[in-house]
């Protein structure tokens, strides 16, 4: 068995190959390779919300519910391992622990990453999978990096950036609109309003 390599979430961008899907890009912690994984829009949004911290949904998303459920029953996700690649599909496992007993649960990779972000669990893959599917990304790639935080707007709106439609609103009006958008669970709009507020503060 080849050795484990730790990965970080580098970013998410609209998939150029599959309509309606997103490319989650993981990068190796101690190396230049990245692992792009195609995921659905719901999982992409769920991962972005977990990373953002600023936007709190009024009702829990599925992965938030899983986290609450796990917390109540003292289940901890220790790590995520992307352990297999077959015909372009990644297979993952959650390594969970309860009462010092470890269990391994099979899961879709997108769900595994969404949960890892909520449990602050490390993400790993095997060296041979990185050899198979890893790519060397150029710095100019249009993806969020540590210096350019991932945002739901980048994730959901793949159109070129337009002039803000909130430029005439006051900060007070923007904060009111932000609260309304979150209450209505319109996270795309909430992200855009939040970005406008951040530009001014």
mmCIF file of C-alpha atoms in Angstrom:
data_model
loop_
_atom_site.group_PDB
_atom_site.id
_atom_site.type_symbol
_atom_site.label_atom_id
_atom_site.label_comp_id
_atom_site.label_asym_id
_atom_site.label_seq_id
_atom_site.Cartn_x
_atom_site.Cartn_y
_atom_site.Cartn_z
ATOM 1 C CA UNK A 1 0.000 0.000 0.000
ATOM 2 C CA UNK A 2 1.410 3.404 -0.937
ATOM 3 C CA UNK A 3 1.867 6.116 1.656
ATOM 4 C CA UNK A 4 -0.771 8.682 2.659
ATOM 5 C CA UNK A 5 -0.472 12.294 1.499
ATOM 6 C CA UNK A 6 -2.259 15.110 3.317
ATOM 7 C CA UNK A 7 -4.397 17.497 1.233
ATOM 8 C CA UNK A 8 -5.855 20.984 1.729
ATOM 9 C CA UNK A 9 -8.824 22.549 -0.042
ATOM 10 C CA UNK A 10 -7.324 24.909 -2.622
ATOM 11 C CA UNK A 11 -10.568 26.145 -4.143
ATOM 12 C CA UNK A 12 -13.705 25.504 -6.134
ATOM 13 C CA UNK A 13 -14.488 26.667 -9.635
ATOM 14 C CA UNK A 14 -17.227 26.069 -12.170
ATOM 15 C CA UNK A 15 -16.480 22.844 -14.053
ATOM 16 C CA UNK A 16 -15.387 23.412 -17.640
ATOM 17 C CA UNK A 17 -16.117 19.782 -18.502
ATOM 18 C CA UNK A 18 -19.523 19.078 -16.936
ATOM 19 C CA UNK A 19 -22.473 21.471 -17.083
ATOM 20 C CA UNK A 20 -23.995 22.283 -13.671
ATOM 21 C CA UNK A 21 -21.043 20.764 -11.819
ATOM 22 C CA UNK A 22 -18.092 22.253 -9.962
ATOM 23 C CA UNK A 23 -14.433 21.328 -9.704
ATOM 24 C CA UNK A 24 -13.186 20.975 -6.138
ATOM 25 C CA UNK A 25 -9.407 21.275 -6.146
ATOM 26 C CA UNK A 26 -7.374 19.741 -3.336
ATOM 27 C CA UNK A 27 -3.646 20.441 -3.070
ATOM 28 C CA UNK A 28 -0.988 18.363 -1.358
ATOM 29 C CA UNK A 29 0.322 20.044 1.798
ATOM 30 C CA UNK A 30 4.006 19.423 1.099
ATOM 31 C CA UNK A 31 4.124 19.442 -2.679
ATOM 32 C CA UNK A 32 3.033 21.095 -5.925
ATOM 33 C CA UNK A 33 0.372 18.600 -7.061
ATOM 34 C CA UNK A 34 -3.355 19.200 -6.997
ATOM 35 C CA UNK A 35 -6.261 16.789 -7.211
ATOM 36 C CA UNK A 36 -9.326 18.102 -9.102
ATOM 37 C CA UNK A 37 -12.626 16.369 -8.258
ATOM 38 C CA UNK A 38 -15.941 17.073 -10.017
ATOM 39 C CA UNK A 39 -18.763 17.598 -7.480
ATOM 40 C CA UNK A 40 -22.402 18.716 -7.578
ATOM 41 C CA UNK A 41 -23.672 22.254 -6.960
ATOM 42 C CA UNK A 42 -25.273 21.388 -3.579
ATOM 43 C CA UNK A 43 -22.075 19.859 -2.188
ATOM 44 C CA UNK A 44 -20.014 22.760 -3.573
ATOM 45 C CA UNK A 45 -22.286 25.266 -1.817
ATOM 46 C CA UNK A 46 -22.195 23.226 1.403
ATOM 47 C CA UNK A 47 -18.368 23.164 1.393
ATOM 48 C CA UNK A 48 -18.206 26.908 0.656
ATOM 49 C CA UNK A 49 -20.610 27.755 3.495
ATOM 50 C CA UNK A 50 -18.558 25.642 5.938
ATOM 51 C CA UNK A 51 -15.363 27.440 4.892
ATOM 52 C CA UNK A 52 -16.891 30.933 4.884
ATOM 53 C CA UNK A 53 -17.914 31.053 8.593
ATOM 54 C CA UNK A 54 -19.549 34.466 8.020
ATOM 55 C CA UNK A 55 -22.798 33.167 6.504
ATOM 56 C CA UNK A 56 -24.948 31.139 8.875
ATOM 57 C CA UNK A 57 -27.960 29.409 7.291
ATOM 58 C CA UNK A 58 -31.162 29.895 9.346
ATOM 59 C CA UNK A 59 -31.882 26.170 9.028
ATOM 60 C CA UNK A 60 -29.166 23.508 9.076
ATOM 61 C CA UNK A 61 -27.976 22.111 5.754
ATOM 62 C CA UNK A 62 -27.737 18.311 5.482
ATOM 63 C CA UNK A 63 -24.044 18.282 6.456
ATOM 64 C CA UNK A 64 -24.727 20.619 9.419
ATOM 65 C CA UNK A 65 -27.441 18.215 10.564
ATOM 66 C CA UNK A 66 -24.996 15.316 10.348
ATOM 67 C CA UNK A 67 -22.486 17.291 12.438
ATOM 68 C CA UNK A 68 -25.105 18.062 15.117
ATOM 69 C CA UNK A 69 -26.262 14.435 15.139
ATOM 70 C CA UNK A 70 -22.674 13.194 15.476
ATOM 71 C CA UNK A 71 -21.954 15.687 18.290
ATOM 72 C CA UNK A 72 -25.041 14.583 20.256
ATOM 73 C CA UNK A 73 -23.980 10.950 20.082
ATOM 74 C CA UNK A 74 -20.294 11.699 20.707
ATOM 75 C CA UNK A 75 -19.129 10.577 17.259
ATOM 76 C CA UNK A 76 -16.017 12.318 15.938
ATOM 77 C CA UNK A 77 -14.753 12.227 12.368
ATOM 78 C CA UNK A 78 -11.000 11.787 12.794
ATOM 79 C CA UNK A 79 -9.991 11.925 9.135
ATOM 80 C CA UNK A 80 -11.112 11.471 5.551
ATOM 81 C CA UNK A 81 -9.215 9.201 3.161
ATOM 82 C CA UNK A 82 -9.734 9.288 -0.601
ATOM 83 C CA UNK A 83 -8.749 5.664 -1.094
ATOM 84 C CA UNK A 84 -9.694 4.601 -4.617
ATOM 85 C CA UNK A 85 -10.052 5.952 -8.157
ATOM 86 C CA UNK A 86 -12.045 3.920 -10.696
ATOM 87 C CA UNK A 87 -13.012 5.266 -14.152
ATOM 88 C CA UNK A 88 -12.545 8.857 -12.987
ATOM 89 C CA UNK A 89 -14.685 8.391 -9.836
ATOM 90 C CA UNK A 90 -13.071 8.891 -6.422
ATOM 91 C CA UNK A 91 -14.067 6.681 -3.482
ATOM 92 C CA UNK A 92 -13.624 7.893 0.088
ATOM 93 C CA UNK A 93 -13.902 6.757 3.693
ATOM 94 C CA UNK A 94 -14.733 8.567 6.907
ATOM 95 C CA UNK A 95 -12.645 7.388 9.852
ATOM 96 C CA UNK A 96 -14.984 7.887 12.825
ATOM 97 C CA UNK A 97 -14.520 7.322 16.544
ATOM 98 C CA UNK A 98 -16.985 6.806 19.384
ATOM 99 C CA UNK A 99 -16.083 5.617 22.886
ATOM 100 C CA UNK A 100 -12.514 4.985 21.624
ATOM 101 C CA UNK A 101 -13.835 2.534 19.009
ATOM 102 C CA UNK A 102 -12.903 3.362 15.421
ATOM 103 C CA UNK A 103 -15.224 2.709 12.492
ATOM 104 C CA UNK A 104 -14.641 3.170 8.757
ATOM 105 C CA UNK A 105 -17.631 4.356 6.708
ATOM 106 C CA UNK A 106 -17.755 4.533 2.905
ATOM 107 C CA UNK A 107 -18.917 7.868 1.508
ATOM 108 C CA UNK A 108 -18.988 9.985 -1.623
ATOM 109 C CA UNK A 109 -15.905 12.196 -1.743
ATOM 110 C CA UNK A 110 -17.949 15.437 -1.959
ATOM 111 C CA UNK A 111 -19.852 14.513 1.241
ATOM 112 C CA UNK A 112 -16.616 13.466 2.938
ATOM 113 C CA UNK A 113 -15.022 16.873 2.226
ATOM 114 C CA UNK A 114 -18.174 18.764 3.312
ATOM 115 C CA UNK A 115 -18.048 16.881 6.628
ATOM 116 C CA UNK A 116 -14.263 17.228 7.020
ATOM 117 C CA UNK A 117 -14.637 21.025 6.875
ATOM 118 C CA UNK A 118 -17.200 20.899 9.703
ATOM 119 C CA UNK A 119 -15.155 18.578 11.931
ATOM 120 C CA UNK A 120 -11.793 20.223 11.091
ATOM 121 C CA UNK A 121 -10.714 16.731 10.074
ATOM 122 C CA UNK A 122 -7.607 16.242 7.922
ATOM 123 C CA UNK A 123 -8.025 14.963 4.348
ATOM 124 C CA UNK A 124 -5.652 12.351 2.909
ATOM 125 C CA UNK A 125 -5.172 10.373 -0.268
ATOM 126 C CA UNK A 126 -2.685 7.722 -1.318
ATOM 127 C CA UNK A 127 0.471 8.552 -3.252
ATOM 128 C CA UNK A 128 -0.576 6.260 -6.127
ATOM 129 C CA UNK A 129 -3.880 8.168 -6.566
ATOM 130 C CA UNK A 130 -1.982 11.466 -6.760
ATOM 131 C CA UNK A 131 0.351 9.841 -9.291
ATOM 132 C CA UNK A 132 -2.689 8.809 -11.357
ATOM 133 C CA UNK A 133 -4.889 11.908 -11.124
ATOM 134 C CA UNK A 134 -2.755 14.689 -9.644
ATOM 135 C CA UNK A 135 -1.871 17.663 -11.806
ATOM 136 C CA UNK A 136 0.551 20.546 -11.435
ATOM 137 C CA UNK A 137 -1.496 23.766 -11.388
ATOM 138 C CA UNK A 138 -0.056 27.021 -12.651
ATOM 139 C CA UNK A 139 -0.350 29.963 -10.268
ATOM 140 C CA UNK A 140 -2.539 31.822 -12.788
ATOM 141 C CA UNK A 141 -5.375 29.272 -12.605
ATOM 142 C CA UNK A 142 -8.666 30.941 -11.803
ATOM 143 C CA UNK A 143 -9.209 29.307 -8.429
ATOM 144 C CA UNK A 144 -9.410 30.564 -4.895
ATOM 145 C CA UNK A 145 -6.111 30.333 -3.047
ATOM 146 C CA UNK A 146 -5.106 31.003 0.522
ATOM 147 C CA UNK A 147 -4.561 34.656 -0.417
ATOM 148 C CA UNK A 148 -7.912 34.912 -2.208
ATOM 149 C CA UNK A 149 -10.558 33.293 -0.015
ATOM 150 C CA UNK A 150 -13.167 30.996 -1.474
ATOM 151 C CA UNK A 151 -16.568 32.628 -1.708
ATOM 152 C CA UNK A 152 -20.014 31.354 -2.579
ATOM 153 C CA UNK A 153 -20.198 34.029 -5.253
ATOM 154 C CA UNK A 154 -17.130 32.589 -7.023
ATOM 155 C CA UNK A 155 -18.711 29.216 -6.668
ATOM 156 C CA UNK A 156 -22.219 29.836 -7.933
ATOM 157 C CA UNK A 157 -21.845 32.771 -10.285
ATOM 158 C CA UNK A 158 -19.632 31.750 -13.185
ATOM 159 C CA UNK A 159 -20.480 34.886 -15.185
ATOM 160 C CA UNK A 160 -17.812 37.621 -15.483
ATOM 161 C CA UNK A 161 -17.874 40.124 -12.627
ATOM 162 C CA UNK A 162 -20.316 42.954 -13.251
ATOM 163 C CA UNK A 163 -20.601 46.316 -11.553
ATOM 164 C CA UNK A 164 -22.282 45.884 -8.181
ATOM 165 C CA UNK A 165 -26.026 46.471 -8.162
ATOM 166 C CA UNK A 166 -25.737 47.544 -4.498
ATOM 167 C CA UNK A 167 -23.517 50.574 -5.068
ATOM 168 C CA UNK A 168 -26.358 53.014 -4.279
ATOM 169 C CA UNK A 169 -27.322 51.312 -0.989
ATOM 170 C CA UNK A 170 -26.093 52.559 2.380
ATOM 171 C CA UNK A 171 -24.310 50.187 4.771
ATOM 172 C CA UNK A 172 -27.442 50.070 6.926
ATOM 173 C CA UNK A 173 -29.551 49.076 3.908
ATOM 174 C CA UNK A 174 -26.989 46.468 2.885
ATOM 175 C CA UNK A 175 -26.971 44.875 6.344
ATOM 176 C CA UNK A 176 -30.785 44.712 6.284
ATOM 177 C CA UNK A 177 -30.726 43.104 2.822
ATOM 178 C CA UNK A 178 -28.054 40.647 3.996
ATOM 179 C CA UNK A 179 -30.224 39.503 6.916
ATOM 180 C CA UNK A 180 -33.260 39.150 4.630
ATOM 181 C CA UNK A 181 -31.291 37.105 2.069
ATOM 182 C CA UNK A 182 -30.025 34.731 4.786
ATOM 183 C CA UNK A 183 -33.540 34.332 6.216
ATOM 184 C CA UNK A 184 -34.788 33.458 2.718
ATOM 185 C CA UNK A 185 -31.852 31.024 2.325
ATOM 186 C CA UNK A 186 -30.681 32.885 -0.795
ATOM 187 C CA UNK A 187 -26.959 32.341 -0.153
ATOM 188 C CA UNK A 188 -25.849 33.488 -3.601
ATOM 189 C CA UNK A 189 -27.402 36.924 -3.008
ATOM 190 C CA UNK A 190 -26.143 36.967 0.601
ATOM 191 C CA UNK A 191 -22.573 36.354 -0.612
ATOM 192 C CA UNK A 192 -22.789 39.238 -3.089
ATOM 193 C CA UNK A 193 -24.163 41.642 -0.435
ATOM 194 C CA UNK A 194 -21.508 40.519 2.053
ATOM 195 C CA UNK A 195 -18.768 41.126 -0.530
ATOM 196 C CA UNK A 196 -20.115 44.674 -1.104
ATOM 197 C CA UNK A 197 -20.138 45.332 2.683
ATOM 198 C CA UNK A 198 -16.553 44.024 2.972
ATOM 199 C CA UNK A 199 -15.418 46.374 0.200
ATOM 200 C CA UNK A 200 -16.620 49.364 2.223
ATOM 201 C CA UNK A 201 -15.463 48.355 5.705
#
